[in-house]
Amino acid sequence: MKKKRYSPDMPVAVWTGRDPQEGKAVDSLTVIFRTIGCYWSRKSGCTMCGYFNDAADEPPSEDNLLSQLDHALEKMVTGTSLLKIFTSGSFLDEREVSKEVRNAMMERIGKTGSIKKVMAETRPEFVNEKILGTILDILEKYDIKFEVAIGLETSSDTIRKDCINKGFTFNDFTRASEIASKMGVSTKAYLLLKPPFLSEKTAIEDALVSISDAAPYATTISLNLTNIQKGTLVEELYDRRDYRPPWLWSAVFVLRTAKEKFPGLTLVSDPVAAGTKRGPHNCRECDRDVAQALRDFSITQDIEALSWLDCECYSLWEKVVELEDYAFGSFLVK
Ligand code: SF4
Ligand SMILES: [Zn+2]
């Protein structure tokens, strides 16, 4: 696919936001670095992931990566205490970000003086004592906590392999989480609501089982609602009318049910592209309000944020959940 032009000194994206941390909402800064991208996407790739579109054509230099961090930190608002790092791959993969650059980044982050926690996304195979140790050696000087964020997607090895092609197992995730936990590093797990080839009902059941299975290994679980990304297998299925992104009602149901079961677990969801055809959606009329309620719940952790919602399409969604299993893989409502 043809890539957009980019500057190697600029991150793919950077934005400010609010995130729940230890029972209260804090200001956060999110940055997506442009690295050479995920090794797994070059080797095989996950069915829903279009992040390879954001990878650099040439490996960025150390200076490029540090300039990307500087640009991101410039956007930080006063009092920001959480920094979330993504690379469209794995921040802990040294082919993407070398140890030297990673250490230099941690020093620069420490010197900001306001960051209290750094979260970095990575596949689980890169989580080990040695890498975490070098990061903690620096962050602890500045009294900053570290969190690894892992795209577990589901606790089912069958769904992760056959529907997502993720290339790792639930055991790989738990091993990473246990190593992290021993070192005082917390784990955030990303789950995928509605991988391809699942009906709406199976997807809901899979998300609920996955939250229960992952809860002992994660302090935060983020429910990612599948959206259609360019150049992916999911896009091909969508173009053939063989896939519909999840209903927002499904996310509401999953989060409400899970929060009742695990009141102490932080559950979040930021429905990307909500209300569009290529993103999670209901009937169009209520999409905006329901997506906003999901975001409000994510910040407040208050189930009431999801309780007042109503729309005529709710009963339609209930019928879809009831009947879609009988449609042999076709979706019933666009
Ligand atoms: S979802 Fe993660 S592991 Fe899979 S291809 Fe994308 S970046 Fe790589
Ligand atoms: Zn509606």
Short mmCIF file of C-alpha atoms and ligand atoms in Angstrom, two decimals:
data_model
loop_
_atom_site.label_atom_id
_atom_site.label_comp_id
_atom_site.label_asym_id
_atom_site.label_seq_id
_atom_site.Cartn_x
_atom_site.Cartn_y
_atom_site.Cartn_z
CA MET A 1 0.00 0.00 0.00
CA LYS A 2 1.12 3.53 -0.73
CA LYS A 3 2.20 5.30 2.46
CA LYS A 4 1.61 8.91 3.41
CA ARG A 5 4.70 11.14 3.54
CA TYR A 6 6.01 11.70 7.02
CA SER A 7 8.84 13.34 8.94
CA PRO A 8 11.07 10.86 10.83
CA ASP A 9 11.37 13.45 13.62
CA MET A 10 7.63 13.54 14.31
CA PRO A 11 5.60 10.90 16.14
CA VAL A 12 2.66 9.28 14.34
CA ALA A 13 0.31 10.95 16.81
CA VAL A 14 0.28 12.62 20.19
CA TRP A 15 -2.67 13.72 22.26
CA THR A 16 -3.69 14.66 25.78
CA GLY A 17 -6.52 13.04 27.73
CA ARG A 18 -7.79 11.86 31.10
CA ASP A 19 -7.29 8.39 32.52
CA PRO A 20 -8.33 6.64 35.73
CA GLN A 21 -5.40 5.98 38.07
CA GLU A 22 -5.79 4.52 41.53
CA GLY A 23 -9.36 5.65 41.90
CA LYS A 24 -9.08 9.12 40.44
CA ALA A 25 -8.88 10.72 37.00
CA VAL A 26 -5.49 12.16 35.99
CA ASP A 27 -4.17 14.09 32.99
CA SER A 28 -2.37 11.88 30.51
CA LEU A 29 -0.26 12.25 27.40
CA THR A 30 -0.35 9.56 24.72
CA VAL A 31 2.33 9.23 22.05
CA ILE A 32 2.65 6.84 19.13
CA PHE A 33 6.29 6.73 18.00
CA ARG A 34 7.10 6.03 14.37
CA THR A 35 9.50 3.08 14.49
CA ILE A 36 10.13 0.39 11.88
CA GLY A 37 6.97 -1.17 13.30
CA CYS A 38 5.88 -4.52 14.61
CA TYR A 39 8.08 -7.47 13.62
CA TRP A 40 4.99 -9.72 13.77
CA SER A 41 3.17 -7.59 11.22
CA ARG A 42 6.09 -8.08 8.80
CA LYS A 43 6.25 -11.79 9.45
CA SER A 44 2.56 -12.64 9.53
CA GLY A 45 0.33 -10.03 11.15
CA CYS A 46 -2.90 -9.83 13.07
CA THR A 47 -6.14 -9.92 11.10
CA MET A 48 -7.50 -6.58 12.36
CA CYS A 49 -4.27 -4.59 12.67
CA GLY A 50 -3.44 -1.84 10.18
CA TYR A 51 -0.63 -0.34 12.26
CA PHE A 52 1.90 -1.31 9.60
CA ASN A 53 0.51 1.69 7.71
CA ASP A 54 2.19 3.88 10.35
CA ALA A 55 5.59 2.17 10.34
CA ALA A 56 8.63 4.05 9.01
CA ASP A 57 10.03 3.02 5.59
CA GLU A 58 13.60 3.40 6.86
CA PRO A 59 14.64 2.66 10.44
CA PRO A 60 14.59 6.00 12.29
CA SER A 61 17.90 7.10 13.82
CA GLU A 62 18.42 7.53 17.55
CA ASP A 63 18.14 11.28 17.07
CA ASN A 64 14.89 10.88 15.13
CA LEU A 65 13.31 8.88 17.95
CA LEU A 66 14.47 11.32 20.64
CA SER A 67 13.13 14.25 18.60
CA GLN A 68 9.79 12.44 18.39
CA LEU A 69 9.76 12.26 22.20
CA ASP A 70 10.65 15.95 22.50
CA HIS A 71 7.78 16.89 20.17
CA ALA A 72 5.42 14.78 22.24
CA LEU A 73 6.54 16.25 25.57
CA GLU A 74 5.98 19.77 24.21
CA LYS A 75 2.27 18.94 24.00
CA MET A 76 2.08 17.96 27.65
CA VAL A 77 -0.24 20.07 29.81
CA THR A 78 0.90 21.17 33.26
CA GLY A 79 0.32 18.51 35.85
CA THR A 80 0.29 15.56 33.45
CA SER A 81 1.17 12.50 35.50
CA LEU A 82 0.64 9.60 33.09
CA LEU A 83 2.58 9.02 29.86
CA LYS A 84 1.28 6.30 27.53
CA ILE A 85 3.73 5.06 24.90
CA PHE A 86 2.83 3.12 21.75
CA THR A 87 4.94 2.31 18.72
CA SER A 88 2.46 0.50 16.43
CA GLY A 89 4.44 -2.49 17.64
CA SER A 90 6.40 -3.20 20.82
CA PHE A 91 8.25 -0.49 22.70
CA LEU A 92 10.34 -3.17 24.40
CA ASP A 93 11.46 -4.76 21.09
CA GLU A 94 15.02 -3.48 20.72
CA ARG A 95 14.77 -3.71 16.93
CA GLU A 96 12.21 -0.90 17.18
CA VAL A 97 13.71 1.15 20.01
CA SER A 98 17.27 0.32 21.03
CA LYS A 99 18.23 -0.01 24.67
CA GLU A 100 20.28 3.20 24.46
CA VAL A 101 17.38 5.22 23.03
CA ARG A 102 14.93 3.68 25.48
CA ASN A 103 17.18 4.61 28.40
CA ALA A 104 17.70 8.14 27.06
CA MET A 105 13.93 8.48 26.71
CA MET A 106 13.35 7.35 30.30
CA GLU A 107 15.88 9.95 31.52
CA ARG A 108 14.13 12.71 29.56
CA ILE A 109 10.75 11.62 30.87
CA GLY A 110 12.11 11.58 34.42
CA LYS A 111 13.41 15.11 34.03
CA THR A 112 9.94 16.44 33.19
CA GLY A 113 9.31 16.29 36.93
CA SER A 114 5.56 15.74 36.64
CA ILE A 115 5.22 12.22 35.18
CA LYS A 116 4.42 9.67 37.88
CA LYS A 117 3.76 6.67 35.68
CA VAL A 118 4.90 5.47 32.25
CA MET A 119 2.88 2.87 30.39
CA ALA A 120 4.37 1.20 27.33
CA GLU A 121 2.75 -1.25 24.94
CA THR A 122 4.57 -4.42 24.00
CA ARG A 123 4.06 -8.00 22.93
CA PRO A 124 4.65 -10.35 25.91
CA GLU A 125 7.78 -12.03 24.53
CA PHE A 126 9.76 -8.83 25.18
CA VAL A 127 8.87 -8.67 28.87
CA ASN A 128 11.80 -10.04 30.88
CA GLU A 129 13.74 -9.19 34.04
CA LYS A 130 16.66 -7.71 32.18
CA ILE A 131 14.68 -5.22 30.10
CA LEU A 132 12.36 -4.25 32.96
CA GLY A 133 15.38 -3.94 35.26
CA THR A 134 17.12 -1.39 33.02
CA ILE A 135 13.94 0.67 32.74
CA LEU A 136 13.26 0.57 36.48
CA ASP A 137 16.88 1.53 37.30
CA ILE A 138 16.19 4.87 35.65
CA LEU A 139 12.53 5.46 36.51
CA GLU A 140 12.99 4.66 40.19
CA LYS A 141 15.47 7.53 40.48
CA TYR A 142 12.60 9.83 39.58
CA ASP A 143 9.98 7.93 41.60
CA ILE A 144 8.10 6.94 38.45
CA LYS A 145 6.11 3.70 38.17
CA PHE A 146 6.11 1.54 35.05
CA GLU A 147 3.30 -0.43 33.42
CA VAL A 148 3.39 -2.85 30.50
CA ALA A 149 0.36 -2.91 28.22
CA ILE A 150 -0.20 -6.11 26.30
CA GLY A 151 -2.66 -6.78 23.46
CA LEU A 152 -3.94 -10.08 24.81
CA GLU A 153 -7.16 -9.66 22.75
CA THR A 154 -8.85 -12.76 24.25
CA SER A 155 -8.05 -15.44 26.81
CA SER A 156 -9.04 -18.12 24.28
CA ASP A 157 -6.00 -19.55 22.53
CA THR A 158 -8.27 -20.84 19.76
CA ILE A 159 -9.85 -17.46 19.00
CA ARG A 160 -6.49 -15.67 19.32
CA LYS A 161 -4.92 -18.09 16.85
CA ASP A 162 -7.72 -18.78 14.37
CA CYS A 163 -9.55 -15.43 14.32
CA ILE A 164 -6.73 -12.99 15.12
CA ASN A 165 -3.46 -14.78 14.22
CA LYS A 166 -1.76 -13.13 17.17
CA GLY A 167 1.13 -15.54 17.42
CA PHE A 168 1.27 -15.92 21.20
CA THR A 169 -0.65 -17.81 23.88
CA PHE A 170 -2.49 -16.94 27.09
CA ASN A 171 0.42 -18.54 28.95
CA ASP A 172 2.83 -16.12 27.28
CA PHE A 173 0.70 -13.29 28.63
CA THR A 174 0.46 -14.65 32.18
CA ARG A 175 4.22 -15.33 32.23
CA ALA A 176 4.89 -11.70 31.24
CA SER A 177 2.44 -10.39 33.80
CA GLU A 178 3.96 -12.50 36.58
CA ILE A 179 7.50 -11.32 35.77
CA ALA A 180 6.24 -7.73 35.73
CA SER A 181 4.36 -8.12 38.98
CA LYS A 182 7.41 -9.58 40.75
CA MET A 183 9.30 -6.45 39.78
CA GLY A 184 6.60 -4.04 40.92
CA VAL A 185 5.46 -3.34 37.35
CA SER A 186 1.71 -3.36 36.70
CA THR A 187 0.05 -4.87 33.63
CA LYS A 188 -2.70 -3.50 31.44
CA ALA A 189 -4.44 -5.95 29.12
CA TYR A 190 -6.13 -4.97 25.88
CA LEU A 191 -9.02 -7.19 24.84
CA LEU A 192 -10.66 -7.14 21.43
CA LEU A 193 -14.43 -7.04 21.26
CA LYS A 194 -15.55 -8.99 18.20
CA PRO A 195 -12.62 -10.49 16.37
CA PRO A 196 -13.66 -11.64 12.86
CA PHE A 197 -15.59 -14.90 12.40
CA LEU A 198 -17.52 -14.51 15.68
CA SER A 199 -21.20 -13.67 16.00
CA GLU A 200 -22.18 -10.73 18.20
CA LYS A 201 -23.25 -13.12 20.97
CA THR A 202 -20.08 -15.24 20.85
CA ALA A 203 -18.02 -12.05 20.87
CA ILE A 204 -19.79 -10.80 24.01
CA GLU A 205 -19.33 -14.15 25.74
CA ASP A 206 -15.67 -14.26 24.74
CA ALA A 207 -15.05 -10.75 26.12
CA LEU A 208 -16.71 -11.59 29.45
CA VAL A 209 -14.80 -14.86 29.87
CA SER A 210 -11.57 -13.10 28.86
CA ILE A 211 -12.07 -10.36 31.47
CA SER A 212 -12.58 -13.01 34.17
CA ASP A 213 -9.49 -14.94 33.02
CA ALA A 214 -7.27 -11.88 32.66
CA ALA A 215 -8.41 -10.08 35.84
CA PRO A 216 -5.89 -11.82 38.15
CA TYR A 217 -3.06 -10.72 35.82
CA ALA A 218 -4.03 -7.13 35.07
CA THR A 219 -4.76 -4.01 37.08
CA THR A 220 -6.52 -2.44 34.10
CA ILE A 221 -8.40 -4.04 31.24
CA SER A 222 -9.10 -2.01 28.15
CA LEU A 223 -11.83 -3.24 25.83
CA ASN A 224 -10.94 -2.38 22.25
CA LEU A 225 -13.88 -2.40 19.88
CA THR A 226 -12.84 -3.69 16.47
CA ASN A 227 -12.78 -1.08 13.72
CA ILE A 228 -11.93 -1.54 10.06
CA GLN A 229 -8.30 -0.64 9.40
CA LYS A 230 -6.77 -0.30 5.95
CA GLY A 231 -5.13 -3.28 4.30
CA THR A 232 -6.27 -5.87 6.84
CA LEU A 233 -8.06 -9.19 6.52
CA VAL A 234 -10.90 -7.67 8.53
CA GLU A 235 -11.21 -4.96 5.84
CA GLU A 236 -11.41 -7.62 3.16
CA LEU A 237 -14.18 -9.39 5.07
CA TYR A 238 -15.97 -6.07 5.61
CA ASP A 239 -15.77 -5.22 1.90
CA ARG A 240 -17.34 -8.59 1.12
CA ARG A 241 -20.08 -7.87 3.68
CA ASP A 242 -18.85 -10.74 5.82
CA TYR A 243 -18.03 -8.61 8.85
CA ARG A 244 -19.75 -5.89 10.88
CA PRO A 245 -17.93 -4.05 13.69
CA PRO A 246 -19.47 -4.62 17.13
CA TRP A 247 -22.54 -2.84 18.41
CA LEU A 248 -21.83 -0.20 21.05
CA TRP A 249 -24.57 -1.87 23.12
CA SER A 250 -22.37 -4.97 23.27
CA ALA A 251 -19.57 -2.91 24.84
CA VAL A 252 -22.03 -1.36 27.31
CA PHE A 253 -23.29 -4.82 28.25
CA VAL A 254 -19.79 -6.27 28.65
CA LEU A 255 -18.51 -3.38 30.77
CA ARG A 256 -21.59 -3.25 33.00
CA THR A 257 -21.59 -6.99 33.60
CA ALA A 258 -17.84 -7.13 34.22
CA LYS A 259 -17.81 -4.11 36.54
CA GLU A 260 -20.53 -5.67 38.68
CA LYS A 261 -18.44 -8.84 38.93
CA PHE A 262 -15.08 -7.10 39.48
CA PRO A 263 -15.77 -3.74 41.16
CA GLY A 264 -12.10 -3.24 42.02
CA LEU A 265 -10.82 -3.84 38.48
CA THR A 266 -10.27 -0.78 36.31
CA LEU A 267 -12.17 -1.28 33.06
CA VAL A 268 -11.82 1.19 30.21
CA SER A 269 -12.85 1.52 26.58
CA ASP A 270 -12.22 4.23 24.02
CA PRO A 271 -14.42 3.37 21.05
CA VAL A 272 -12.28 4.47 18.09
CA ALA A 273 -14.32 5.51 15.00
CA ALA A 274 -17.54 5.01 16.97
CA GLY A 275 -20.68 5.83 15.02
CA THR A 276 -19.08 5.32 11.60
CA LYS A 277 -19.72 2.39 9.29
CA ARG A 278 -16.13 1.22 9.75
CA GLY A 279 -16.26 1.59 13.51
CA PRO A 280 -18.41 0.20 16.33
CA HIS A 281 -21.95 1.51 15.98
CA ASN A 282 -25.61 1.16 16.89
CA CYS A 283 -28.35 2.86 14.89
CA ARG A 284 -26.57 6.19 14.18
CA GLU A 285 -29.13 8.10 16.30
CA CYS A 286 -27.66 7.07 19.65
CA ASP A 287 -24.03 6.39 18.68
CA ARG A 288 -22.66 9.67 19.92
CA ASP A 289 -24.30 9.46 23.34
CA VAL A 290 -23.44 5.80 23.87
CA ALA A 291 -19.79 6.31 22.83
CA GLN A 292 -19.56 9.30 25.18
CA ALA A 293 -21.06 7.22 28.00
CA LEU A 294 -18.38 4.57 27.43
CA ARG A 295 -15.71 7.26 27.69
CA ASP A 296 -17.33 8.77 30.81
CA PHE A 297 -17.47 5.36 32.43
CA SER A 298 -13.80 4.79 31.57
CA ILE A 299 -12.78 7.91 33.46
CA THR A 300 -15.17 7.70 36.42
CA GLN A 301 -15.46 3.89 36.74
CA ASP A 302 -19.04 4.64 37.77
CA ILE A 303 -21.50 2.12 36.35
CA GLU A 304 -24.22 4.81 36.51
CA ALA A 305 -22.61 6.40 33.44
CA LEU A 306 -23.83 3.39 31.46
CA SER A 307 -27.19 2.95 33.17
CA TRP A 308 -29.29 5.83 31.84
CA LEU A 309 -28.76 4.95 28.17
CA ASP A 310 -31.72 4.03 26.00
CA CYS A 311 -32.69 4.00 22.34
CA GLU A 312 -35.20 2.24 20.12
CA CYS A 313 -32.37 0.18 18.63
CA TYR A 314 -31.67 -1.53 21.95
CA SER A 315 -34.34 -4.19 21.33
CA LEU A 316 -33.01 -4.65 17.79
CA TRP A 317 -29.55 -5.34 19.26
CA GLU A 318 -31.11 -7.87 21.66
CA LYS A 319 -32.64 -9.69 18.67
CA VAL A 320 -29.29 -9.64 16.84
CA VAL A 321 -27.61 -11.20 19.86
CA GLU A 322 -30.34 -13.83 20.00
CA LEU A 323 -30.48 -14.72 16.32
CA GLU A 324 -27.12 -14.02 14.68
CA ASP A 325 -25.73 -17.41 15.66
CA TYR A 326 -28.28 -18.90 13.24
CA ALA A 327 -27.15 -16.75 10.32
CA PHE A 328 -24.11 -18.86 9.48
CA GLY A 329 -21.66 -16.01 9.85
CA SER A 330 -23.67 -13.28 8.11
CA PHE A 331 -24.59 -10.21 10.08
CA LEU A 332 -28.30 -9.41 10.38
CA VAL A 333 -28.31 -5.62 10.69
CA LYS A 334 -25.81 -3.28 8.99
S1 SF4 B 1 -1.91 -6.09 16.75
FE1 SF4 B 1 0.08 -5.76 17.74
S2 SF4 B 1 1.14 -7.73 17.47
FE2 SF4 B 1 -0.53 -7.73 16.01
S3 SF4 B 1 0.40 -6.96 14.11
FE3 SF4 B 1 -0.55 -5.21 15.20
S4 SF4 B 1 1.11 -4.31 16.37
FE4 SF4 B 1 1.76 -6.39 15.80
ZN ZN B 2 -29.90 3.64 18.72
#
